[in-house]
Short mmCIF file of C-alpha atoms in Angstrom, two decimals:
data_model
loop_
_atom_site.label_atom_id
_atom_site.label_comp_id
_atom_site.label_asym_id
_atom_site.label_seq_id
_atom_site.Cartn_x
_atom_site.Cartn_y
_atom_site.Cartn_z
CA MET A 1 58.66 55.39 112.48
CA SER A 2 59.64 57.93 110.05
CA LEU A 3 62.35 61.22 111.36
CA LYS A 4 60.14 64.06 112.59
CA ILE A 5 61.55 66.99 111.33
CA PRO A 6 61.31 70.59 113.23
CA ILE A 7 60.88 73.29 110.00
CA GLU A 8 61.94 76.62 110.62
CA THR A 9 61.54 79.96 108.18
CA SER A 10 63.98 81.41 107.52
CA ALA A 11 63.45 85.24 107.09
CA ARG A 12 65.31 87.68 105.05
CA HIS A 13 69.22 88.27 107.02
CA ILE A 14 72.44 88.78 107.76
CA HIS A 15 75.98 87.43 107.38
CA VAL A 16 78.81 89.94 108.08
CA SER A 17 82.90 89.51 107.44
CA GLN A 18 84.41 91.05 109.62
CA GLU A 19 85.66 93.62 107.74
CA ASP A 20 82.70 94.72 106.14
CA PHE A 21 81.46 94.94 109.34
CA GLU A 22 83.32 97.61 111.01
CA GLN A 23 83.40 99.60 108.01
CA LEU A 24 79.68 99.89 107.78
CA PHE A 25 79.75 100.29 112.80
CA GLY A 26 83.17 101.50 112.07
CA PRO A 27 86.00 100.32 113.33
CA GLY A 28 86.45 98.21 116.42
CA THR A 29 83.01 96.91 116.75
CA ARG A 30 81.86 93.90 117.45
CA LEU A 31 78.55 92.06 116.81
CA ASN A 32 76.25 92.63 119.93
CA TYR A 33 74.73 89.64 120.91
CA THR A 34 71.06 89.50 121.30
CA LYS A 35 69.75 85.62 121.10
CA GLU A 36 71.03 82.15 120.22
CA LEU A 37 69.00 80.38 117.46
CA SER A 38 68.70 76.90 116.85
CA GLN A 39 71.88 76.28 115.86
CA PRO A 40 74.55 76.39 118.50
CA GLY A 41 76.32 78.99 117.94
CA GLN A 42 74.46 81.11 115.62
CA TYR A 43 73.04 83.74 117.39
CA ALA A 44 71.06 87.07 116.64
CA CYS A 45 72.26 90.82 117.21
CA LYS A 46 71.07 93.69 117.97
CA GLU A 47 72.73 94.99 114.28
CA ARG A 48 70.33 96.77 111.47
CA LEU A 49 71.32 97.20 108.33
CA THR A 50 69.70 98.70 104.78
CA VAL A 51 69.98 96.63 101.42
CA ILE A 52 69.98 98.22 98.43
CA GLY A 53 69.40 97.33 95.01
CA PRO A 54 68.46 98.93 91.60
CA LYS A 55 64.42 98.86 92.04
CA GLY A 56 63.72 98.86 96.09
CA ARG A 57 65.35 99.31 99.46
CA PHE A 58 64.96 96.34 103.09
CA GLU A 59 65.20 98.94 106.49
CA LYS A 60 66.67 97.14 109.66
CA VAL A 61 67.73 93.63 107.98
CA ILE A 62 68.97 91.45 111.12
CA LEU A 63 72.63 90.29 111.07
CA LEU A 64 73.13 87.55 112.54
CA GLY A 65 76.22 86.10 113.76
CA PRO A 66 79.35 84.92 114.50
CA PHE A 67 81.78 86.70 111.71
CA ARG A 68 81.70 84.89 108.16
CA PRO A 69 84.47 84.89 105.92
CA ALA A 70 82.73 86.93 103.60
CA THR A 71 79.34 88.74 104.25
CA GLN A 72 76.30 86.87 102.54
CA VAL A 73 72.87 88.10 102.21
CA GLU A 74 69.87 85.73 102.70
CA ILE A 75 66.85 86.49 100.58
CA SER A 76 63.67 85.12 98.98
CA VAL A 77 62.83 84.59 95.41
CA THR A 78 59.68 87.69 96.36
CA ASP A 79 62.21 90.24 97.78
CA ALA A 80 64.62 89.61 95.18
CA ARG A 81 61.86 90.72 92.56
CA ARG A 82 61.16 93.92 94.51
CA LEU A 83 64.68 94.65 94.91
CA GLY A 84 64.97 94.35 91.65
CA ILE A 85 67.78 91.56 91.39
CA PRO A 86 68.28 87.65 89.94
CA SER A 87 67.43 85.38 92.22
CA VAL A 88 69.99 83.39 92.33
CA ILE A 89 69.63 79.58 94.61
CA ARG A 90 72.30 78.38 96.33
CA GLN A 91 73.80 77.01 99.13
CA SER A 92 74.97 79.17 101.95
CA GLY A 93 78.61 80.06 100.93
CA ASP A 94 78.69 79.25 97.45
CA ILE A 95 78.22 82.56 96.64
CA ALA A 96 80.97 83.66 93.67
CA GLY A 97 79.27 84.46 90.06
CA THR A 98 76.11 85.79 92.94
CA PRO A 99 74.32 89.25 92.63
CA GLY A 100 75.01 92.08 94.60
CA CYS A 101 73.88 94.86 96.46
CA THR A 102 74.26 98.01 98.31
CA LEU A 103 74.83 97.92 102.41
CA VAL A 104 73.93 100.69 104.77
CA GLY A 105 74.97 101.54 108.20
CA PRO A 106 75.28 103.89 110.41
CA HIS A 107 79.18 104.60 109.90
CA GLY A 108 79.67 103.74 106.49
CA LYS A 109 78.59 102.05 102.97
CA VAL A 110 79.90 97.71 101.90
CA GLU A 111 79.17 97.81 97.58
CA LEU A 112 79.69 94.25 97.42
CA LYS A 113 80.04 92.68 93.77
CA GLU A 114 78.61 89.33 95.03
CA GLY A 115 76.87 87.57 98.13
CA VAL A 116 72.75 87.05 97.98
CA ILE A 117 71.31 84.58 97.63
CA VAL A 118 67.80 82.77 98.56
CA ALA A 119 69.05 79.55 100.16
CA LYS A 120 68.43 75.97 99.26
CA ARG A 121 66.29 74.58 100.92
CA HIS A 122 67.70 72.65 103.93
CA ILE A 123 68.39 70.18 106.63
CA HIS A 124 70.26 70.57 109.35
CA MET A 125 71.53 67.50 111.06
CA THR A 126 73.86 65.14 113.21
CA PRO A 127 75.03 61.91 112.32
CA ILE A 128 73.07 60.25 114.73
CA ASP A 129 70.83 61.66 113.32
CA ALA A 130 71.56 60.65 109.36
CA LEU A 131 71.72 57.56 110.64
CA ARG A 132 68.01 57.29 111.76
CA ALA A 133 67.23 58.49 108.43
CA HIS A 134 68.95 56.88 106.27
CA VAL A 135 70.30 60.01 104.52
CA LYS A 136 73.83 61.21 104.06
CA ASP A 137 75.89 64.50 103.67
CA ASN A 138 74.79 66.36 100.82
CA ASP A 139 72.12 63.63 99.22
CA ILE A 140 68.43 65.42 97.51
CA VAL A 141 65.68 64.13 99.48
CA PHE A 142 62.00 64.65 99.02
CA VAL A 143 59.94 65.95 102.19
CA ILE A 144 56.64 65.74 103.36
CA THR A 145 55.39 68.77 105.25
CA THR A 146 52.50 67.65 108.30
CA SER A 147 51.10 71.22 108.29
CA TYR A 148 46.90 70.58 109.11
CA GLU A 149 45.04 70.96 105.62
CA ARG A 150 48.46 73.01 103.90
CA SER A 151 50.66 70.09 103.41
CA LEU A 152 53.44 69.94 100.51
CA ILE A 153 55.89 67.67 99.33
CA PHE A 154 59.39 69.98 98.94
CA SER A 155 61.64 69.21 96.25
CA ASP A 156 64.96 69.11 95.96
CA VAL A 157 65.92 69.04 99.62
CA VAL A 158 69.62 69.39 100.72
CA VAL A 159 71.04 67.56 103.58
CA ARG A 160 73.46 68.82 105.69
CA VAL A 161 75.04 66.49 107.75
CA SER A 162 77.90 67.73 111.29
CA PRO A 163 78.18 66.91 115.03
CA LYS A 164 77.87 70.87 115.15
CA PHE A 165 74.27 70.35 113.69
CA ALA A 166 70.82 71.04 115.83
CA LEU A 167 67.87 69.05 113.59
CA SER A 168 65.94 71.13 111.45
CA MET A 169 64.99 72.23 108.13
CA HIS A 170 65.11 75.45 106.92
CA VAL A 171 62.67 77.28 103.89
CA ASP A 172 62.21 80.99 103.10
CA THR A 173 59.33 83.12 103.96
CA ASP A 174 58.02 82.53 100.90
CA GLU A 175 57.75 78.11 100.87
CA ALA A 176 57.17 78.49 104.41
CA ASN A 177 53.89 80.71 103.67
CA ALA A 178 52.73 77.59 101.11
CA PHE A 179 52.27 75.32 103.60
CA ALA A 180 52.94 77.20 107.27
CA ASN A 181 49.81 77.34 109.38
CA GLU A 182 50.59 75.86 112.34
CA ASP A 183 53.09 77.14 115.06
CA ASN A 184 55.45 73.98 115.02
CA PRO A 185 55.15 71.93 111.56
CA THR A 186 56.87 69.04 111.14
CA GLY A 187 58.35 67.35 107.59
CA VAL A 188 59.91 63.87 106.78
CA ILE A 189 61.78 62.44 105.02
CA LEU A 190 60.78 60.47 101.68
CA LYS A 191 63.95 58.95 99.15
CA LEU A 192 62.84 58.91 96.05
CA PHE A 193 63.99 59.69 92.49
CA ASP A 194 67.27 60.62 94.28
CA GLY A 195 65.02 63.74 94.97
CA HIS A 196 64.77 66.13 92.59
CA THR A 197 61.47 67.08 90.91
CA TYR A 198 61.78 66.07 87.29
CA ASN A 199 62.93 61.93 88.52
CA LEU A 200 59.44 62.89 89.90
CA GLN A 201 57.51 63.60 86.83
CA THR A 202 58.76 61.27 84.43
CA TRP A 203 57.99 58.43 86.81
CA ALA A 204 54.43 59.64 87.25
CA ASP A 205 54.12 60.19 83.25
CA GLU A 206 54.95 56.94 82.74
CA LEU A 207 53.20 55.67 85.19
CA GLN A 208 50.13 57.78 83.54
CA SER A 209 50.97 57.09 80.29
CA GLY A 210 50.30 53.00 80.88
CA ILE A 211 47.23 53.64 83.55
CA ASN A 212 46.12 54.97 80.37
CA ARG A 213 47.50 52.03 77.94
CA GLY A 214 45.68 50.19 80.15
CA VAL A 215 41.94 52.15 80.40
#
């Protein structure tokens, strides 16, 4: 039986370094916990920031804790267009060469030279989950969603394995709007063609060519 993976929608948010946080909220300030998130040790904070790009802004963007070594802003492709910055798809933490933005808080502002990403869709799982799903860390897979009447297949999904994780797949708001019409959507892994769309397309083209030759 396939492992059913809960699919969670990750709206725009900010992971902040302690140095940037104190510049935005004042020296000696700390993150104020409001609620725990699905991944162990991760939590939502009371603090909010304004994110500004060349063409637009977002007010009251939530901060997630704990502090990170470098500040990172995660948005959707639609958000990037509204801000007027390129939509660069990366895994969390891989921010070299990504666009920047301006962050404004109650005490000051930070001009980020880089750090704005569209998070690559990914699955968090424990080593036991990985054994059950026959995958390993950094595998690329397809995920078939089970949302009623709007099901689809996600390609290029990164598997991230750690004993510190809890099982869930994270998609952004654009991706969620494409399929999710249920309160608790799930998906199952399809491990074919290295999880890449172009490999699936090549196979489909070859299959269709064979069918056409036989007609």
